[in-house]
């Protein structure tokens, strides 16, 4: 029997069900489902929230990464730098546009992109760096922006885990040329299906992105360039408009649970969050020895835990043809063996968090 679930979206739904049901009914009454007012308003509201000029809704976070690279004209013979400790979607997007992912290791304490490694991997073919704001934290974005500028590279922030998180007071996603968000249901800002968005301050890129997400069409039935079909639909946009109002409050609650975990789990190494970062604690991750044993014993106590991620990207079977091997990225490989994600969502109770902490002793 489950005593503490890893995530429980039903509790969140109970808090907002009246508002969300009303908004969805509104869309159903109007029967306008694609590229309408809900999306337009959501895009404006998210742009305001992030402090950027433009936001374009797309079909998912993965599509957001693919469309970003396409909008930048990235393709064959181009190299894109990607951290090896991330969700596999980051690397898939690079492959999807025909470019080569250049993997780099992460920092052993923050788990973020190792900037010295990035520096070493830059070649004449490098066009883009994709920092992944893992678990809702970030690397030194000012330093990364400097590296990118000096080498004339574009930063595409994979902010799919970083809704509302900030570096030196500036929202993650708003640093690079482009910032990509996923609204997969269990993300800090989640829709009721697949959805994503790209934000930017560059008008030309914004216009290009809007074309690409809609079959490359400039006006109906006129297609100037090759696009795809990847749009954020009206029902999802309506849900996201409601939830965006709660995001800051929900992130504060996550932070409180994270602080309580840290206070009680002093014997465990947890992700280091630099002073100038405000994490949104998409995940709360501890390093443990004998992970399997501990997971089993927690499971017997009714505590659900997960692993993010059990296999680093370079060792995934699907990338075998790139010929990376065990030992290439020692930090990511170590983390893949040691990290354990504990229950983390705003609607946890203090009793539940304390029960997890006791289960860990
Ligand atoms: C969730 C996630 C994605 C993919 O987003 P989808 O909306 O599921 O396509 C990409 N990168 C990271 C780091 C993610 O966490």
mmCIF file of C-alpha atoms and ligand atoms in Angstrom:
data_model
loop_
_atom_site.group_PDB
_atom_site.id
_atom_site.type_symbol
_atom_site.label_atom_id
_atom_site.label_comp_id
_atom_site.label_asym_id
_atom_site.label_seq_id
_atom_site.Cartn_x
_atom_site.Cartn_y
_atom_site.Cartn_z
ATOM 1 C CA UNK A 1 0.000 0.000 0.000
ATOM 2 C CA UNK A 2 1.290 3.457 -0.900
ATOM 3 C CA UNK A 3 1.740 5.803 2.043
ATOM 4 C CA UNK A 4 3.759 8.510 0.313
ATOM 5 C CA UNK A 5 3.414 8.655 -3.488
ATOM 6 C CA UNK A 6 6.242 10.057 -5.604
ATOM 7 C CA UNK A 7 3.829 12.576 -7.139
ATOM 8 C CA UNK A 8 0.078 12.951 -6.544
ATOM 9 C CA UNK A 9 -1.580 15.161 -9.164
ATOM 10 C CA UNK A 10 -5.064 14.424 -7.794
ATOM 11 C CA UNK A 11 -4.372 16.642 -4.780
ATOM 12 C CA UNK A 12 -3.345 19.466 -7.075
ATOM 13 C CA UNK A 13 -6.477 18.965 -9.195
ATOM 14 C CA UNK A 14 -8.661 19.224 -6.093
ATOM 15 C CA UNK A 15 -7.194 22.664 -5.380
ATOM 16 C CA UNK A 16 -7.997 24.034 -8.852
ATOM 17 C CA UNK A 17 -10.753 21.769 -10.238
ATOM 18 C CA UNK A 18 -13.514 24.393 -10.225
ATOM 19 C CA UNK A 19 -11.467 26.924 -12.158
ATOM 20 C CA UNK A 20 -9.989 24.387 -14.554
ATOM 21 C CA UNK A 21 -13.327 22.733 -15.321
ATOM 22 C CA UNK A 22 -14.846 26.142 -16.077
ATOM 23 C CA UNK A 23 -12.013 27.080 -18.420
ATOM 24 C CA UNK A 24 -12.179 23.752 -20.274
ATOM 25 C CA UNK A 25 -15.976 24.074 -20.633
ATOM 26 C CA UNK A 26 -15.419 27.500 -22.140
ATOM 27 C CA UNK A 27 -13.212 26.006 -24.857
ATOM 28 C CA UNK A 28 -15.777 23.253 -25.480
ATOM 29 C CA UNK A 29 -18.571 25.800 -25.838
ATOM 30 C CA UNK A 30 -16.562 27.822 -28.366
ATOM 31 C CA UNK A 31 -15.346 24.722 -30.294
ATOM 32 C CA UNK A 32 -12.170 26.516 -31.345
ATOM 33 C CA UNK A 33 -9.326 24.093 -30.568
ATOM 34 C CA UNK A 34 -6.158 25.143 -32.407
ATOM 35 C CA UNK A 35 -4.286 28.501 -32.415
ATOM 36 C CA UNK A 36 -6.953 30.600 -30.683
ATOM 37 C CA UNK A 37 -7.349 33.097 -27.859
ATOM 38 C CA UNK A 38 -6.395 30.794 -24.997
ATOM 39 C CA UNK A 39 -2.995 30.134 -26.567
ATOM 40 C CA UNK A 40 -2.434 33.774 -27.436
ATOM 41 C CA UNK A 41 -3.223 34.839 -23.877
ATOM 42 C CA UNK A 42 -1.144 32.063 -22.346
ATOM 43 C CA UNK A 43 1.820 33.044 -24.505
ATOM 44 C CA UNK A 44 1.554 36.661 -23.330
ATOM 45 C CA UNK A 45 1.135 35.685 -19.687
ATOM 46 C CA UNK A 46 4.097 33.299 -19.764
ATOM 47 C CA UNK A 47 6.270 35.900 -21.527
ATOM 48 C CA UNK A 48 5.403 38.411 -18.772
ATOM 49 C CA UNK A 49 6.139 35.844 -16.099
ATOM 50 C CA UNK A 50 9.532 34.946 -17.583
ATOM 51 C CA UNK A 51 10.478 38.529 -18.421
ATOM 52 C CA UNK A 52 10.944 37.859 -22.150
ATOM 53 C CA UNK A 53 9.414 39.477 -25.210
ATOM 54 C CA UNK A 54 7.971 36.444 -26.983
ATOM 55 C CA UNK A 55 6.641 32.961 -26.235
ATOM 56 C CA UNK A 56 5.412 30.447 -28.801
ATOM 57 C CA UNK A 57 3.463 27.384 -27.655
ATOM 58 C CA UNK A 58 4.404 24.058 -29.250
ATOM 59 C CA UNK A 59 3.342 20.405 -28.982
ATOM 60 C CA UNK A 60 5.885 19.252 -26.367
ATOM 61 C CA UNK A 61 9.254 20.037 -24.812
ATOM 62 C CA UNK A 62 10.998 17.690 -27.238
ATOM 63 C CA UNK A 63 9.325 19.421 -30.184
ATOM 64 C CA UNK A 64 10.359 22.740 -28.651
ATOM 65 C CA UNK A 65 14.022 21.677 -28.747
ATOM 66 C CA UNK A 66 13.700 20.356 -32.322
ATOM 67 C CA UNK A 67 11.912 23.489 -33.569
ATOM 68 C CA UNK A 68 14.476 25.731 -31.828
ATOM 69 C CA UNK A 69 17.355 24.004 -33.594
ATOM 70 C CA UNK A 70 15.492 24.136 -36.914
ATOM 71 C CA UNK A 71 14.765 27.848 -36.455
ATOM 72 C CA UNK A 72 18.494 28.424 -35.887
ATOM 73 C CA UNK A 73 19.244 26.523 -39.095
ATOM 74 C CA UNK A 74 21.157 23.763 -37.294
ATOM 75 C CA UNK A 75 21.657 20.586 -39.330
ATOM 76 C CA UNK A 76 24.230 18.341 -40.953
ATOM 77 C CA UNK A 77 27.894 19.070 -40.072
ATOM 78 C CA UNK A 78 26.893 21.133 -37.040
ATOM 79 C CA UNK A 79 27.848 20.189 -33.492
ATOM 80 C CA UNK A 80 25.677 20.796 -30.454
ATOM 81 C CA UNK A 81 27.039 20.500 -26.913
ATOM 82 C CA UNK A 82 24.772 18.524 -24.563
ATOM 83 C CA UNK A 83 25.290 17.345 -20.951
ATOM 84 C CA UNK A 84 25.319 13.590 -20.613
ATOM 85 C CA UNK A 85 23.296 13.512 -17.395
ATOM 86 C CA UNK A 86 19.855 14.512 -18.683
ATOM 87 C CA UNK A 87 16.634 13.116 -19.983
ATOM 88 C CA UNK A 88 17.287 11.516 -23.369
ATOM 89 C CA UNK A 89 15.033 14.025 -25.223
ATOM 90 C CA UNK A 90 17.805 16.649 -25.210
ATOM 91 C CA UNK A 91 20.088 14.461 -27.337
ATOM 92 C CA UNK A 92 17.250 13.095 -29.479
ATOM 93 C CA UNK A 93 16.393 16.653 -30.601
ATOM 94 C CA UNK A 94 19.971 17.191 -31.836
ATOM 95 C CA UNK A 95 19.945 13.911 -33.786
ATOM 96 C CA UNK A 96 16.481 14.685 -35.173
ATOM 97 C CA UNK A 97 17.733 17.791 -37.027
ATOM 98 C CA UNK A 98 20.728 15.857 -38.417
ATOM 99 C CA UNK A 99 23.387 17.492 -36.210
ATOM 100 C CA UNK A 100 25.930 15.731 -33.973
ATOM 101 C CA UNK A 101 25.509 15.820 -30.196
ATOM 102 C CA UNK A 102 28.810 16.439 -28.413
ATOM 103 C CA UNK A 103 28.448 15.074 -24.913
ATOM 104 C CA UNK A 104 30.039 16.632 -21.829
ATOM 105 C CA UNK A 105 30.160 15.573 -18.217
ATOM 106 C CA UNK A 106 28.502 17.394 -15.312
ATOM 107 C CA UNK A 107 29.726 18.889 -12.042
ATOM 108 C CA UNK A 108 29.857 16.355 -9.200
ATOM 109 C CA UNK A 109 28.105 18.653 -6.706
ATOM 110 C CA UNK A 110 25.582 20.716 -8.709
ATOM 111 C CA UNK A 111 24.984 17.998 -11.371
ATOM 112 C CA UNK A 112 24.942 20.795 -13.974
ATOM 113 C CA UNK A 113 26.949 21.196 -17.174
ATOM 114 C CA UNK A 114 30.699 21.333 -16.375
ATOM 115 C CA UNK A 115 31.793 24.604 -17.983
ATOM 116 C CA UNK A 116 35.463 23.650 -18.282
ATOM 117 C CA UNK A 117 34.429 20.550 -20.190
ATOM 118 C CA UNK A 118 32.227 22.696 -22.436
ATOM 119 C CA UNK A 119 35.179 24.940 -23.182
ATOM 120 C CA UNK A 120 37.353 21.953 -24.185
ATOM 121 C CA UNK A 121 34.731 20.537 -26.550
ATOM 122 C CA UNK A 122 34.186 23.665 -28.655
ATOM 123 C CA UNK A 123 35.371 23.228 -32.266
ATOM 124 C CA UNK A 124 34.845 25.120 -35.512
ATOM 125 C CA UNK A 125 31.720 23.050 -36.072
ATOM 126 C CA UNK A 126 30.090 23.926 -32.748
ATOM 127 C CA UNK A 127 26.979 26.063 -33.182
ATOM 128 C CA UNK A 128 24.848 25.602 -30.072
ATOM 129 C CA UNK A 129 25.230 24.787 -26.372
ATOM 130 C CA UNK A 130 22.212 23.243 -24.625
ATOM 131 C CA UNK A 131 22.487 23.615 -20.830
ATOM 132 C CA UNK A 132 19.910 21.424 -19.089
ATOM 133 C CA UNK A 133 18.691 23.020 -15.865
ATOM 134 C CA UNK A 134 18.654 19.669 -14.137
ATOM 135 C CA UNK A 135 16.099 19.148 -11.359
ATOM 136 C CA UNK A 136 15.247 22.886 -11.543
ATOM 137 C CA UNK A 137 18.693 24.310 -10.714
ATOM 138 C CA UNK A 138 21.368 25.758 -12.994
ATOM 139 C CA UNK A 139 25.047 26.182 -13.765
ATOM 140 C CA UNK A 140 26.699 29.637 -13.684
ATOM 141 C CA UNK A 141 24.626 31.148 -16.497
ATOM 142 C CA UNK A 142 26.638 34.372 -16.666
ATOM 143 C CA UNK A 143 29.818 32.380 -17.261
ATOM 144 C CA UNK A 144 28.101 30.225 -19.874
ATOM 145 C CA UNK A 145 26.748 33.288 -21.687
ATOM 146 C CA UNK A 146 30.318 34.661 -21.779
ATOM 147 C CA UNK A 147 31.689 31.429 -23.270
ATOM 148 C CA UNK A 148 28.917 31.451 -25.879
ATOM 149 C CA UNK A 149 29.491 35.098 -26.831
ATOM 150 C CA UNK A 150 33.249 34.710 -27.121
ATOM 151 C CA UNK A 151 32.792 31.747 -29.467
ATOM 152 C CA UNK A 152 29.727 33.077 -31.340
ATOM 153 C CA UNK A 153 27.525 30.212 -30.168
ATOM 154 C CA UNK A 154 23.824 30.232 -29.409
ATOM 155 C CA UNK A 155 22.502 28.965 -26.089
ATOM 156 C CA UNK A 156 19.284 26.953 -26.198
ATOM 157 C CA UNK A 157 18.266 26.452 -22.574
ATOM 158 C CA UNK A 158 16.567 23.138 -21.894
ATOM 159 C CA UNK A 159 14.318 24.599 -19.202
ATOM 160 C CA UNK A 160 11.951 21.639 -19.290
ATOM 161 C CA UNK A 161 12.532 21.128 -15.545
ATOM 162 C CA UNK A 162 13.011 24.771 -14.551
ATOM 163 C CA UNK A 163 9.630 26.575 -14.559
ATOM 164 C CA UNK A 164 9.979 29.589 -12.284
ATOM 165 C CA UNK A 165 13.565 28.829 -11.212
ATOM 166 C CA UNK A 166 16.045 31.710 -11.383
ATOM 167 C CA UNK A 167 19.746 32.580 -11.588
ATOM 168 C CA UNK A 168 20.754 35.903 -9.944
ATOM 169 C CA UNK A 169 17.119 37.025 -9.999
ATOM 170 C CA UNK A 170 16.634 36.317 -13.701
ATOM 171 C CA UNK A 171 14.289 33.478 -14.725
ATOM 172 C CA UNK A 172 15.906 30.414 -16.264
ATOM 173 C CA UNK A 173 14.932 30.130 -19.902
ATOM 174 C CA UNK A 174 15.467 33.851 -20.487
ATOM 175 C CA UNK A 175 19.295 33.857 -20.747
ATOM 176 C CA UNK A 176 20.044 32.257 -24.064
ATOM 177 C CA UNK A 177 18.878 32.897 -27.566
ATOM 178 C CA UNK A 178 16.048 30.468 -26.882
ATOM 179 C CA UNK A 179 14.511 28.801 -23.810
ATOM 180 C CA UNK A 180 12.452 25.628 -24.070
ATOM 181 C CA UNK A 181 9.793 24.445 -21.623
ATOM 182 C CA UNK A 182 7.875 21.173 -21.326
ATOM 183 C CA UNK A 183 4.422 21.059 -19.779
ATOM 184 C CA UNK A 184 4.357 17.292 -19.388
ATOM 185 C CA UNK A 185 1.765 16.634 -16.639
ATOM 186 C CA UNK A 186 4.235 15.990 -13.806
ATOM 187 C CA UNK A 187 6.448 19.031 -14.481
ATOM 188 C CA UNK A 188 6.149 22.002 -12.057
ATOM 189 C CA UNK A 189 3.824 23.609 -14.605
ATOM 190 C CA UNK A 190 1.973 20.722 -16.245
ATOM 191 C CA UNK A 191 -0.843 20.434 -18.770
ATOM 192 C CA UNK A 192 -3.337 17.568 -19.047
ATOM 193 C CA UNK A 193 -1.527 16.002 -21.998
ATOM 194 C CA UNK A 194 1.539 16.932 -24.034
ATOM 195 C CA UNK A 195 2.508 20.582 -24.431
ATOM 196 C CA UNK A 196 5.565 22.827 -24.559
ATOM 197 C CA UNK A 197 6.767 26.365 -25.311
ATOM 198 C CA UNK A 198 9.774 28.300 -26.616
ATOM 199 C CA UNK A 199 10.662 31.764 -25.337
ATOM 200 C CA UNK A 200 12.974 34.366 -26.877
ATOM 201 C CA UNK A 201 13.708 38.078 -27.146
ATOM 202 C CA UNK A 202 14.520 37.756 -30.849
ATOM 203 C CA UNK A 203 11.602 38.733 -33.084
ATOM 204 C CA UNK A 204 12.920 37.023 -36.230
ATOM 205 C CA UNK A 205 13.437 33.728 -34.435
ATOM 206 C CA UNK A 206 9.977 34.026 -32.877
ATOM 207 C CA UNK A 207 8.354 34.525 -36.284
ATOM 208 C CA UNK A 208 10.315 31.610 -37.717
ATOM 209 C CA UNK A 209 9.274 29.347 -34.831
ATOM 210 C CA UNK A 210 5.606 30.224 -35.341
ATOM 211 C CA UNK A 211 5.927 29.294 -39.002
ATOM 212 C CA UNK A 212 7.730 26.009 -38.366
ATOM 213 C CA UNK A 213 5.199 24.815 -35.749
ATOM 214 C CA UNK A 214 2.420 25.329 -38.304
ATOM 215 C CA UNK A 215 3.653 23.487 -41.446
ATOM 216 C CA UNK A 216 5.920 26.372 -42.426
ATOM 217 C CA UNK A 217 2.947 28.374 -43.594
ATOM 218 C CA UNK A 218 3.050 32.167 -43.934
ATOM 219 C CA UNK A 219 -0.630 32.463 -44.805
ATOM 220 C CA UNK A 220 -3.161 29.706 -45.357
ATOM 221 C CA UNK A 221 -1.909 27.236 -47.994
ATOM 222 C CA UNK A 222 1.289 29.228 -48.731
ATOM 223 C CA UNK A 223 4.331 27.322 -47.448
ATOM 224 C CA UNK A 224 7.617 29.194 -47.757
ATOM 225 C CA UNK A 225 9.652 26.707 -45.779
ATOM 226 C CA UNK A 226 9.416 23.148 -44.481
ATOM 227 C CA UNK A 227 7.590 23.010 -41.182
ATOM 228 C CA UNK A 228 5.955 20.440 -38.967
ATOM 229 C CA UNK A 229 2.691 20.202 -37.051
ATOM 230 C CA UNK A 230 3.415 20.977 -33.402
ATOM 231 C CA UNK A 231 1.001 23.315 -31.645
ATOM 232 C CA UNK A 232 -0.169 23.870 -28.100
ATOM 233 C CA UNK A 233 -3.929 23.305 -28.276
ATOM 234 C CA UNK A 234 -6.613 25.503 -26.709
ATOM 235 C CA UNK A 235 -7.655 23.051 -23.988
ATOM 236 C CA UNK A 236 -4.075 22.697 -22.759
ATOM 237 C CA UNK A 237 -3.516 26.456 -22.987
ATOM 238 C CA UNK A 238 -6.663 27.041 -20.899
ATOM 239 C CA UNK A 239 -5.421 24.607 -18.220
ATOM 240 C CA UNK A 240 -1.953 26.184 -18.231
ATOM 241 C CA UNK A 241 -3.372 29.710 -17.813
ATOM 242 C CA UNK A 242 -5.050 28.600 -14.594
ATOM 243 C CA UNK A 243 -1.995 26.753 -13.302
ATOM 244 C CA UNK A 244 0.501 29.534 -14.127
ATOM 245 C CA UNK A 245 -1.173 31.658 -11.432
ATOM 246 C CA UNK A 246 -0.302 29.001 -8.852
ATOM 247 C CA UNK A 247 3.246 28.238 -10.012
ATOM 248 C CA UNK A 248 5.101 30.564 -7.620
ATOM 249 C CA UNK A 249 3.083 29.392 -4.625
ATOM 250 C CA UNK A 250 3.590 25.741 -5.548
ATOM 251 C CA UNK A 251 7.340 26.285 -6.029
ATOM 252 C CA UNK A 252 7.544 27.897 -2.573
ATOM 253 C CA UNK A 253 5.900 24.843 -1.083
ATOM 254 C CA UNK A 254 8.374 22.554 -2.876
ATOM 255 C CA UNK A 255 11.236 24.644 -1.466
ATOM 256 C CA UNK A 256 9.867 24.224 2.049
ATOM 257 C CA UNK A 257 9.788 20.432 1.654
ATOM 258 C CA UNK A 258 13.316 20.501 0.241
ATOM 259 C CA UNK A 259 14.549 22.491 3.254
ATOM 260 C CA UNK A 260 12.878 20.040 5.623
ATOM 261 C CA UNK A 261 14.438 17.070 3.797
ATOM 262 C CA UNK A 262 17.872 18.718 4.034
ATOM 263 C CA UNK A 263 17.442 19.476 7.711
ATOM 264 C CA UNK A 264 16.544 15.858 8.515
ATOM 265 C CA UNK A 265 18.829 14.069 6.054
ATOM 266 C CA UNK A 266 22.133 15.647 7.123
ATOM 267 C CA UNK A 267 23.962 12.348 6.617
ATOM 268 C CA UNK A 268 23.183 12.272 2.908
ATOM 269 C CA UNK A 269 24.818 14.202 0.090
ATOM 270 C CA UNK A 270 22.161 16.169 -1.792
ATOM 271 C CA UNK A 271 22.318 18.301 -4.933
ATOM 272 C CA UNK A 272 24.322 21.469 -4.269
ATOM 273 C CA UNK A 273 22.333 24.591 -5.121
ATOM 274 C CA UNK A 274 24.644 27.594 -5.576
ATOM 275 C CA UNK A 275 23.808 30.721 -3.548
ATOM 276 C CA UNK A 276 22.721 32.697 -6.600
ATOM 277 C CA UNK A 277 20.281 30.009 -7.799
ATOM 278 C CA UNK A 278 16.655 29.725 -6.741
ATOM 279 C CA UNK A 279 15.762 26.121 -7.559
ATOM 280 C CA UNK A 280 12.173 25.091 -8.235
ATOM 281 C CA UNK A 281 12.924 21.596 -6.878
ATOM 282 C CA UNK A 282 11.351 19.727 -9.769
ATOM 283 C CA UNK A 283 13.077 16.791 -8.103
ATOM 284 C CA UNK A 284 14.715 16.259 -4.735
ATOM 285 C CA UNK A 285 17.679 13.962 -5.217
ATOM 286 C CA UNK A 286 20.001 12.319 -2.674
ATOM 287 C CA UNK A 287 23.130 10.249 -3.251
ATOM 288 C CA UNK A 288 23.045 6.848 -1.573
ATOM 289 C CA UNK A 289 25.141 3.707 -1.364
ATOM 290 C CA UNK A 290 23.314 0.373 -1.802
ATOM 291 C CA UNK A 291 20.557 2.086 -3.704
ATOM 292 C CA UNK A 292 18.614 -1.042 -4.548
ATOM 293 C CA UNK A 293 18.429 -2.169 -0.936
ATOM 294 C CA UNK A 294 17.276 1.239 0.243
ATOM 295 C CA UNK A 295 14.677 1.564 -2.518
ATOM 296 C CA UNK A 296 13.253 -1.824 -1.590
ATOM 297 C CA UNK A 297 13.103 -1.027 2.088
ATOM 298 C CA UNK A 298 11.409 2.339 1.364
ATOM 299 C CA UNK A 299 8.966 0.610 -0.947
ATOM 300 C CA UNK A 300 8.075 -1.845 1.815
ATOM 301 C CA UNK A 301 7.251 1.146 4.002
ATOM 302 C CA UNK A 302 4.930 2.474 1.292
ATOM 303 C CA UNK A 303 7.326 5.180 0.058
ATOM 304 C CA UNK A 304 7.662 5.578 -3.710
ATOM 305 C CA UNK A 305 11.055 6.634 -5.095
ATOM 306 C CA UNK A 306 12.466 6.875 -8.626
ATOM 307 C CA UNK A 307 15.862 7.189 -10.333
ATOM 308 C CA UNK A 308 16.725 10.156 -12.588
ATOM 309 C CA UNK A 309 18.448 8.727 -14.565
ATOM 310 C CA UNK A 310 19.607 5.110 -14.311
ATOM 311 C CA UNK A 311 21.567 5.190 -17.607
ATOM 312 C CA UNK A 312 23.530 8.277 -18.755
ATOM 313 C CA UNK A 313 22.724 9.375 -22.307
ATOM 314 C CA UNK A 314 26.042 8.227 -23.835
ATOM 315 C CA UNK A 315 25.444 4.638 -22.672
ATOM 316 C CA UNK A 316 21.880 4.392 -24.031
ATOM 317 C CA UNK A 317 21.615 1.655 -26.645
ATOM 318 C CA UNK A 318 20.082 4.011 -29.218
ATOM 319 C CA UNK A 319 23.320 6.072 -29.255
ATOM 320 C CA UNK A 320 25.581 3.033 -29.573
ATOM 321 C CA UNK A 321 26.580 4.112 -33.089
ATOM 322 C CA UNK A 322 28.318 7.183 -31.613
ATOM 323 C CA UNK A 323 30.821 4.791 -29.959
ATOM 324 C CA UNK A 324 30.953 6.292 -26.503
ATOM 325 C CA UNK A 325 31.877 3.830 -23.765
ATOM 326 C CA UNK A 326 31.815 3.210 -20.041
ATOM 327 C CA UNK A 327 34.388 5.462 -18.369
ATOM 328 C CA UNK A 328 33.981 8.372 -20.814
ATOM 329 C CA UNK A 329 31.983 10.508 -18.380
ATOM 330 C CA UNK A 330 32.837 9.348 -14.847
ATOM 331 C CA UNK A 331 30.698 11.855 -12.912
ATOM 332 C CA UNK A 332 27.493 11.159 -14.825
ATOM 333 C CA UNK A 333 28.185 7.429 -14.563
ATOM 334 C CA UNK A 334 28.740 7.687 -10.787
ATOM 335 C CA UNK A 335 25.521 9.702 -10.390
ATOM 336 C CA UNK A 336 23.547 7.183 -12.431
ATOM 337 C CA UNK A 337 24.500 4.552 -9.843
ATOM 338 C CA UNK A 338 23.974 6.614 -6.688
ATOM 339 C CA UNK A 339 21.125 9.100 -7.133
ATOM 340 C CA UNK A 340 17.698 8.495 -5.684
ATOM 341 C CA UNK A 341 14.725 10.853 -6.125
ATOM 342 C CA UNK A 342 12.448 11.215 -3.094
ATOM 343 C CA UNK A 343 8.736 12.134 -3.180
ATOM 344 C CA UNK A 344 8.477 15.825 -4.143
ATOM 345 C CA UNK A 345 5.362 17.820 -5.021
ATOM 346 C CA UNK A 346 3.720 20.929 -3.502
ATOM 347 C CA UNK A 347 0.803 19.049 -1.977
ATOM 348 C CA UNK A 348 2.909 16.771 0.230
ATOM 349 C CA UNK A 349 2.227 17.081 3.968
ATOM 350 C CA UNK A 350 4.799 17.640 6.709
ATOM 351 C CA UNK A 351 3.834 14.266 8.163
ATOM 352 C CA UNK A 352 4.628 12.563 4.856
ATOM 353 C CA UNK A 353 8.014 14.270 4.477
ATOM 354 C CA UNK A 354 8.974 13.336 8.025
ATOM 355 C CA UNK A 355 7.826 9.746 7.393
ATOM 356 C CA UNK A 356 10.135 9.567 4.351
ATOM 357 C CA UNK A 357 13.028 10.965 6.425
ATOM 358 C CA UNK A 358 12.488 8.354 9.119
ATOM 359 C CA UNK A 359 12.345 5.653 6.430
ATOM 360 C CA UNK A 360 15.780 6.782 5.211
ATOM 361 C CA UNK A 361 17.505 6.297 8.594
HETATM 362 C C1 LIG B 1 10.560 16.549 -19.777
HETATM 363 C C2 LIG B 1 11.849 16.884 -20.409
HETATM 364 C C3 LIG B 1 11.994 16.991 -21.809
HETATM 365 C C4 LIG B 1 10.931 16.581 -22.769
HETATM 366 O O1 LIG B 1 9.719 17.213 -22.661
HETATM 367 P P1 LIG B 1 8.428 16.524 -23.298
HETATM 368 O O2 LIG B 1 7.371 17.582 -23.142
HETATM 369 O O3 LIG B 1 8.124 15.296 -22.542
HETATM 370 O O4 LIG B 1 8.720 16.252 -24.739
HETATM 371 C C5 LIG B 1 13.211 17.414 -22.318
HETATM 372 N N1 LIG B 1 14.257 17.685 -21.508
HETATM 373 C C6 LIG B 1 14.165 17.561 -20.174
HETATM 374 C C7 LIG B 1 15.352 17.881 -19.334
HETATM 375 C C8 LIG B 1 12.965 17.143 -19.583
HETATM 376 O O5 LIG B 1 12.906 16.995 -18.255
#
